[in-house]
GROMACS .gro file of C-alpha atoms in nm:
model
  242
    1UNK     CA    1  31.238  36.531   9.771
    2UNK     CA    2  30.934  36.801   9.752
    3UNK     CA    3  30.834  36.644   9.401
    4UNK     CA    4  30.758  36.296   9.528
    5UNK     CA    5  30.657  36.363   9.905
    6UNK     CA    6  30.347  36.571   9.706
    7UNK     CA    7  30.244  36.280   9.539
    8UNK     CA    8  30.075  36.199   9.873
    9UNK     CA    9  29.771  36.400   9.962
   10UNK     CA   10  29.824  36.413  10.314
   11UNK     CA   11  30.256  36.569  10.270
   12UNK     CA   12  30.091  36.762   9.956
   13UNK     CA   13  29.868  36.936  10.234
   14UNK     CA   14  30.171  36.972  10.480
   15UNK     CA   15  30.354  37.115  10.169
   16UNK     CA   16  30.049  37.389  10.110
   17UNK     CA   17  29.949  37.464  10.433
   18UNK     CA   18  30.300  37.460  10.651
   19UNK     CA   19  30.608  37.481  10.408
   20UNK     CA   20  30.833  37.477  10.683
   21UNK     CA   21  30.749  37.161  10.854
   22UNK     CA   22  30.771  37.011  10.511
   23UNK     CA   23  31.107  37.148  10.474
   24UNK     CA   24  31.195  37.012  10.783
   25UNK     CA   25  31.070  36.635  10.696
   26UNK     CA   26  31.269  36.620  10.328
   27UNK     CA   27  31.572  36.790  10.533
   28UNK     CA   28  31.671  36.517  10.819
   29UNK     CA   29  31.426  36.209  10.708
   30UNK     CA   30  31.366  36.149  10.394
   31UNK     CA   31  31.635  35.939  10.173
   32UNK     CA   32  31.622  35.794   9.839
   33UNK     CA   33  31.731  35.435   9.775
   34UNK     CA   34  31.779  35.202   9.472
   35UNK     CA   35  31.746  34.885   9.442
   36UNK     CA   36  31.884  34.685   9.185
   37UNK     CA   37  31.704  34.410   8.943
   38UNK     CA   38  31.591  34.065   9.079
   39UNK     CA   39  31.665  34.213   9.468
   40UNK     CA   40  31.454  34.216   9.711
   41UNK     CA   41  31.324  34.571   9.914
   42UNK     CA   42  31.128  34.371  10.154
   43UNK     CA   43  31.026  34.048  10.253
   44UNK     CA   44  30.722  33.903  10.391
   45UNK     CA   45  30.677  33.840  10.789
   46UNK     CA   46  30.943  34.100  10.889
   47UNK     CA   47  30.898  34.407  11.069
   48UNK     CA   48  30.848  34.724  10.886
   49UNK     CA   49  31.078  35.047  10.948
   50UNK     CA   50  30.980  35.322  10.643
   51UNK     CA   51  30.722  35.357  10.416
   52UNK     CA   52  30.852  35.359  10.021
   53UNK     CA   53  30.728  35.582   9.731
   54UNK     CA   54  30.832  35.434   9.399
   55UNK     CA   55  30.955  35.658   9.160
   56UNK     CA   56  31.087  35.505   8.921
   57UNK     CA   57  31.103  35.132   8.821
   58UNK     CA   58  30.888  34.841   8.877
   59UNK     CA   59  30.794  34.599   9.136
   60UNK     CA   60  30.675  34.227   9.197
   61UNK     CA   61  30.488  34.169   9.466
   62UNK     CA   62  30.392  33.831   9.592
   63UNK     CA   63  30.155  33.719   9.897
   64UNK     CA   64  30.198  33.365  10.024
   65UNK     CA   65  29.856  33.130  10.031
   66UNK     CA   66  29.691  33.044  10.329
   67UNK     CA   67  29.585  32.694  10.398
   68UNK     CA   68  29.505  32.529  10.069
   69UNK     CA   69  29.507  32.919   9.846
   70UNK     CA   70  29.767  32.960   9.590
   71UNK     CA   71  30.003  33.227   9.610
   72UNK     CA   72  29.912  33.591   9.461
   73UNK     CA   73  30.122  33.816   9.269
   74UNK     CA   74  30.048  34.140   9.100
   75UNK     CA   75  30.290  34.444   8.920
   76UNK     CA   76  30.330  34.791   9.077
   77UNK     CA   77  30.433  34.985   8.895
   78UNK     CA   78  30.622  35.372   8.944
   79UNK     CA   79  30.377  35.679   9.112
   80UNK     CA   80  30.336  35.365   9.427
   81UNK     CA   81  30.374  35.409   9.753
   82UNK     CA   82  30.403  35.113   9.919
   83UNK     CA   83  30.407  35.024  10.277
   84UNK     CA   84  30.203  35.335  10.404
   85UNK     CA   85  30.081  35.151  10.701
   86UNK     CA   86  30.447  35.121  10.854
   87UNK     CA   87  30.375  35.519  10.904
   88UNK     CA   88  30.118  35.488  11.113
   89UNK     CA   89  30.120  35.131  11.296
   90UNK     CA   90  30.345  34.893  11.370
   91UNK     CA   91  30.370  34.701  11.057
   92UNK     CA   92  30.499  34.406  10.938
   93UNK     CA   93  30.511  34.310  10.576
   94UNK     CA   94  30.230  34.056  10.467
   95UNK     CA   95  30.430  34.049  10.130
   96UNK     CA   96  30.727  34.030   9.971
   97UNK     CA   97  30.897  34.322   9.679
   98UNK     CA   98  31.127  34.205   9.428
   99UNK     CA   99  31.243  34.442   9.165
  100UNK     CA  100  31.168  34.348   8.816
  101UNK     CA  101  31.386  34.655   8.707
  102UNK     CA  102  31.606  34.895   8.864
  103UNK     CA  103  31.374  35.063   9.112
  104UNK     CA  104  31.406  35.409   9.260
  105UNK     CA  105  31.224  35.437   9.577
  106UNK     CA  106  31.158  35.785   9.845
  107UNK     CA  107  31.206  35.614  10.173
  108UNK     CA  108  30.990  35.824  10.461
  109UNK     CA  109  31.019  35.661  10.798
  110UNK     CA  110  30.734  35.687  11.107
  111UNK     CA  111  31.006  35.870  11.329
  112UNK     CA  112  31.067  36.145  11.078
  113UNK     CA  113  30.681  36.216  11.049
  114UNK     CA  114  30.657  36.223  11.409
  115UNK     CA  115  30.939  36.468  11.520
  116UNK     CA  116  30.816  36.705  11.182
  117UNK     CA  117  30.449  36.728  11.259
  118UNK     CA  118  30.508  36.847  11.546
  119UNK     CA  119  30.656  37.136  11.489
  120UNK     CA  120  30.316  37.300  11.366
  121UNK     CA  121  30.010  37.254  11.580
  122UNK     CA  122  29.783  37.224  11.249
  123UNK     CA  123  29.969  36.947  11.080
  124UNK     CA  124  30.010  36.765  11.398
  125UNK     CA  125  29.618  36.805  11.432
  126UNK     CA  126  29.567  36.708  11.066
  127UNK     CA  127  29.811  36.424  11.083
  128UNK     CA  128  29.726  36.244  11.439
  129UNK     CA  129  29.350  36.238  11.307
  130UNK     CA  130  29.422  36.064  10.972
  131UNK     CA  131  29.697  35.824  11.163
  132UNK     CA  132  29.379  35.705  11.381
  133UNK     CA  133  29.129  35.697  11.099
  134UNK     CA  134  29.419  35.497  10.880
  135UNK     CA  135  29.456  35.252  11.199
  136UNK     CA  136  29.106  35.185  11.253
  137UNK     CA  137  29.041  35.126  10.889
  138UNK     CA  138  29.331  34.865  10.924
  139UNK     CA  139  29.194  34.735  11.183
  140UNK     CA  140  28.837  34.642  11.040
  141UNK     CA  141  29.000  34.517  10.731
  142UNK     CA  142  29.157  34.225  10.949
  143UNK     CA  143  28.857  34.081  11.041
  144UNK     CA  144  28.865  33.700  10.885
  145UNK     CA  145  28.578  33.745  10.692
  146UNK     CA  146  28.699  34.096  10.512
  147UNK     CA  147  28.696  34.073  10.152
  148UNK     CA  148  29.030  34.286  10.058
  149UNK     CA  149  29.286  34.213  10.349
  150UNK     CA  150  29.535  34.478  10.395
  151UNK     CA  151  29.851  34.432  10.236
  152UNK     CA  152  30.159  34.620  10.203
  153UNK     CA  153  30.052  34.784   9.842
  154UNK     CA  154  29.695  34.841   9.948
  155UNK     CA  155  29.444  34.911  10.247
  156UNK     CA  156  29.039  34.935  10.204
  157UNK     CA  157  28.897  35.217  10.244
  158UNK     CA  158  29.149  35.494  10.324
  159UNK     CA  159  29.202  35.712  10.029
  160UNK     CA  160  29.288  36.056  10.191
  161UNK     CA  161  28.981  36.211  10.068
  162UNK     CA  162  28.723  36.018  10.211
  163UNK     CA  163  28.953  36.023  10.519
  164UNK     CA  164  28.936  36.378  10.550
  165UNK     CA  165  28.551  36.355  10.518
  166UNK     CA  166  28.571  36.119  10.834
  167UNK     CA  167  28.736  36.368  11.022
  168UNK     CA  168  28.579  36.590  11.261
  169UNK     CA  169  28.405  36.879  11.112
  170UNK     CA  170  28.620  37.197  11.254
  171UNK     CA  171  28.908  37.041  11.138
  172UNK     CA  172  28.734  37.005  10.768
  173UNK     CA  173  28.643  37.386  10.775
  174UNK     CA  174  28.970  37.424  10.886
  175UNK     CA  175  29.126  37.244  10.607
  176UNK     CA  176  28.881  37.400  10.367
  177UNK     CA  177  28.953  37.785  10.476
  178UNK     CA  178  29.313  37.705  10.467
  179UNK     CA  179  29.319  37.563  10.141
  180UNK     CA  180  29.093  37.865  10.000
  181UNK     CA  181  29.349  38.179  10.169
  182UNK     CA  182  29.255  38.339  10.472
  183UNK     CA  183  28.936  38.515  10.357
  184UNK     CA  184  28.891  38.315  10.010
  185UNK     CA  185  28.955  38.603   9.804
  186UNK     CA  186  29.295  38.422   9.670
  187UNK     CA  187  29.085  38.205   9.446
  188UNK     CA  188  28.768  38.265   9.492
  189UNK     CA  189  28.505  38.577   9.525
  190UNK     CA  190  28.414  38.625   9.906
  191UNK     CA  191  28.035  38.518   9.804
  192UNK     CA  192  28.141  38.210   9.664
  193UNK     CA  193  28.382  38.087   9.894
  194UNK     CA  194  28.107  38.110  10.186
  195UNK     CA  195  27.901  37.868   9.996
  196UNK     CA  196  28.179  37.657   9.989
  197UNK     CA  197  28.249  37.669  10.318
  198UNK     CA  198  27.873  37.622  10.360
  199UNK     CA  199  27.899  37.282  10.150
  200UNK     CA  200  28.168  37.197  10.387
  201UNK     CA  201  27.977  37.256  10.678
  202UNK     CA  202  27.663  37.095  10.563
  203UNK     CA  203  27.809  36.771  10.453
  204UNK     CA  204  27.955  36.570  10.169
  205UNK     CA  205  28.201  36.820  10.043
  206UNK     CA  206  28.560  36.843  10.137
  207UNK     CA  207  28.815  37.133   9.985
  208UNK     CA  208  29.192  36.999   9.971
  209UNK     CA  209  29.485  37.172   9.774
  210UNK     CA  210  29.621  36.915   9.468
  211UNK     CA  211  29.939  36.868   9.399
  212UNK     CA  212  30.039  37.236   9.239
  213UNK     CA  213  29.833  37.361   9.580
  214UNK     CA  214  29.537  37.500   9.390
  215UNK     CA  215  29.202  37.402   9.572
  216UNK     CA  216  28.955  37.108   9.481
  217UNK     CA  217  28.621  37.043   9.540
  218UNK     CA  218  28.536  36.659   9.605
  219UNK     CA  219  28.170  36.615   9.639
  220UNK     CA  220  28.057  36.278   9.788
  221UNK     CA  221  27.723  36.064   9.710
  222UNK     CA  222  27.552  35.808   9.832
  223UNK     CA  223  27.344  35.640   9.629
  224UNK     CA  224  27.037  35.383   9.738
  225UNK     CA  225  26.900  35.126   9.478
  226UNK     CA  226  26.546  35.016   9.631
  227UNK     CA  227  26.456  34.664   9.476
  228UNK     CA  228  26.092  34.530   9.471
  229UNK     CA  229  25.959  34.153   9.538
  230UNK     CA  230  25.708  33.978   9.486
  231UNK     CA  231  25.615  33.735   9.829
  232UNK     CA  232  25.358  33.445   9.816
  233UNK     CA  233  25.236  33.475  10.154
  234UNK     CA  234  24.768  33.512  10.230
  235UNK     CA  235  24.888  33.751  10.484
  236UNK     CA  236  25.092  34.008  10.233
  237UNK     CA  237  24.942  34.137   9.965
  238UNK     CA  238  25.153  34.344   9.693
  239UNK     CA  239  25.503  34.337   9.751
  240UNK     CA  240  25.801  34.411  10.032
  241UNK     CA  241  26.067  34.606   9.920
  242UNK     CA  242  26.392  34.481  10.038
   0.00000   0.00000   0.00000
């Protein structure tokens, strides 16, 4: 199971930080399951009980039309997970899967999660902030006038990095001196690794492990485009910038 459950950031961090509690997950709830061509691994309006990793294979999925909007359908194809939101609310499906091909799938279910994380008090710290991040990111995505609803395939806005760099800040040093070794010296010089640490601290920098547990720097930016206008008004001379 190890190979997949990496391929999301948040069990490759479990995997780097707390081996154990990962090894406690992949033994008593995680399951693989196939599905075969032209069936169906979910359908839309029912309620949600595991989240699905796609491994191999490839997937239809289809969202009915509101009101007078045609239907939507798009591929997904293997390296998915789909469904994430079933970890971390109560979900049900907005869509419905059907396999174009035979589909291998790592099935992780919300109980599972729950019982392993808390068996370390760092994951469980870790995991219960990015569960209410996740949720309230949901939640402001289902306002009527969002632009990209949540579905089961996709959510706006929480890719695990910028969801760590929502999180409060001792549990991003945390994370970062974790994911450098004890006193940095692992991977880094001592010097370097407080300026790191520094970045961390400062803002717009998180340190996570990848997938082969090796640390990476993610730097954020936010960038401000200032436009200038012209306004015809006695009272304003030169321009507003707006």
């Amino acid at each position: 199971y190890r190979k997949y459950l990496v391929r999301h950031p948040l069990f490759c961090l479990w995997v780097s930080f707390e081996p154990n509690t990962a090894k406690h997950l992949c033994a008593n709830s995680l399951r693989f399951e196939t599905v075969q061509p032209q069936d169906k691994l979910f359908i839309a309006e029912t309620t949600s009980n595991a989240a699905y990793y796609l491994f191999s294979g490839a997937l239809k999925y289809s969202v009915r039309g509101a009101a007078a909007r045609q239907d939507v359908h798009w591929p997904v194809e293997k390296e998915s997970w789909i469904s994430e939101a079933t970890l971390w609310t109560h979900w049900v499906h907005v869509g419905t899967a059907l396999a174009n091909t035979n589909c291998q799938f790592l099935v992780v279910t919300p109980d599972g999660v729950l019982e392993a994380m808390q068996k370390h008090m760092l994951i469980e710290e870790i995991t219960e902030s990015y569960s209410q991040l996740f949720h309230a990111r949901l939640v402001s995505a289902c306002v009527p006038e969002a632009h990209d609803f949540p579905t089961d395939v996709a959510v706006p806005f929480t890719g695990f990095e910028r969801m760590v760099w929502w999180m409060p800040k001792e549990l991003q040093m945390e994370i970062a001196r974790r994911t450098l070794g004890r006193d940095g010296s692992s991977w880094f010089g001592n010097s370097h690794t407080r300026e790191l640490l520094e970045e961390v601290l400062v803002g717009g920098t998180v340190i996570l492990p990848n997938q082969t547990c090796e640390p990476e720097r993610v730097i954020f930016r936010v960038e401000v485009e200032i436009f200038a206008s012209a306004v015809a008004s006695p009272e304003i001379r030169g321009c507003v910038l707006v």
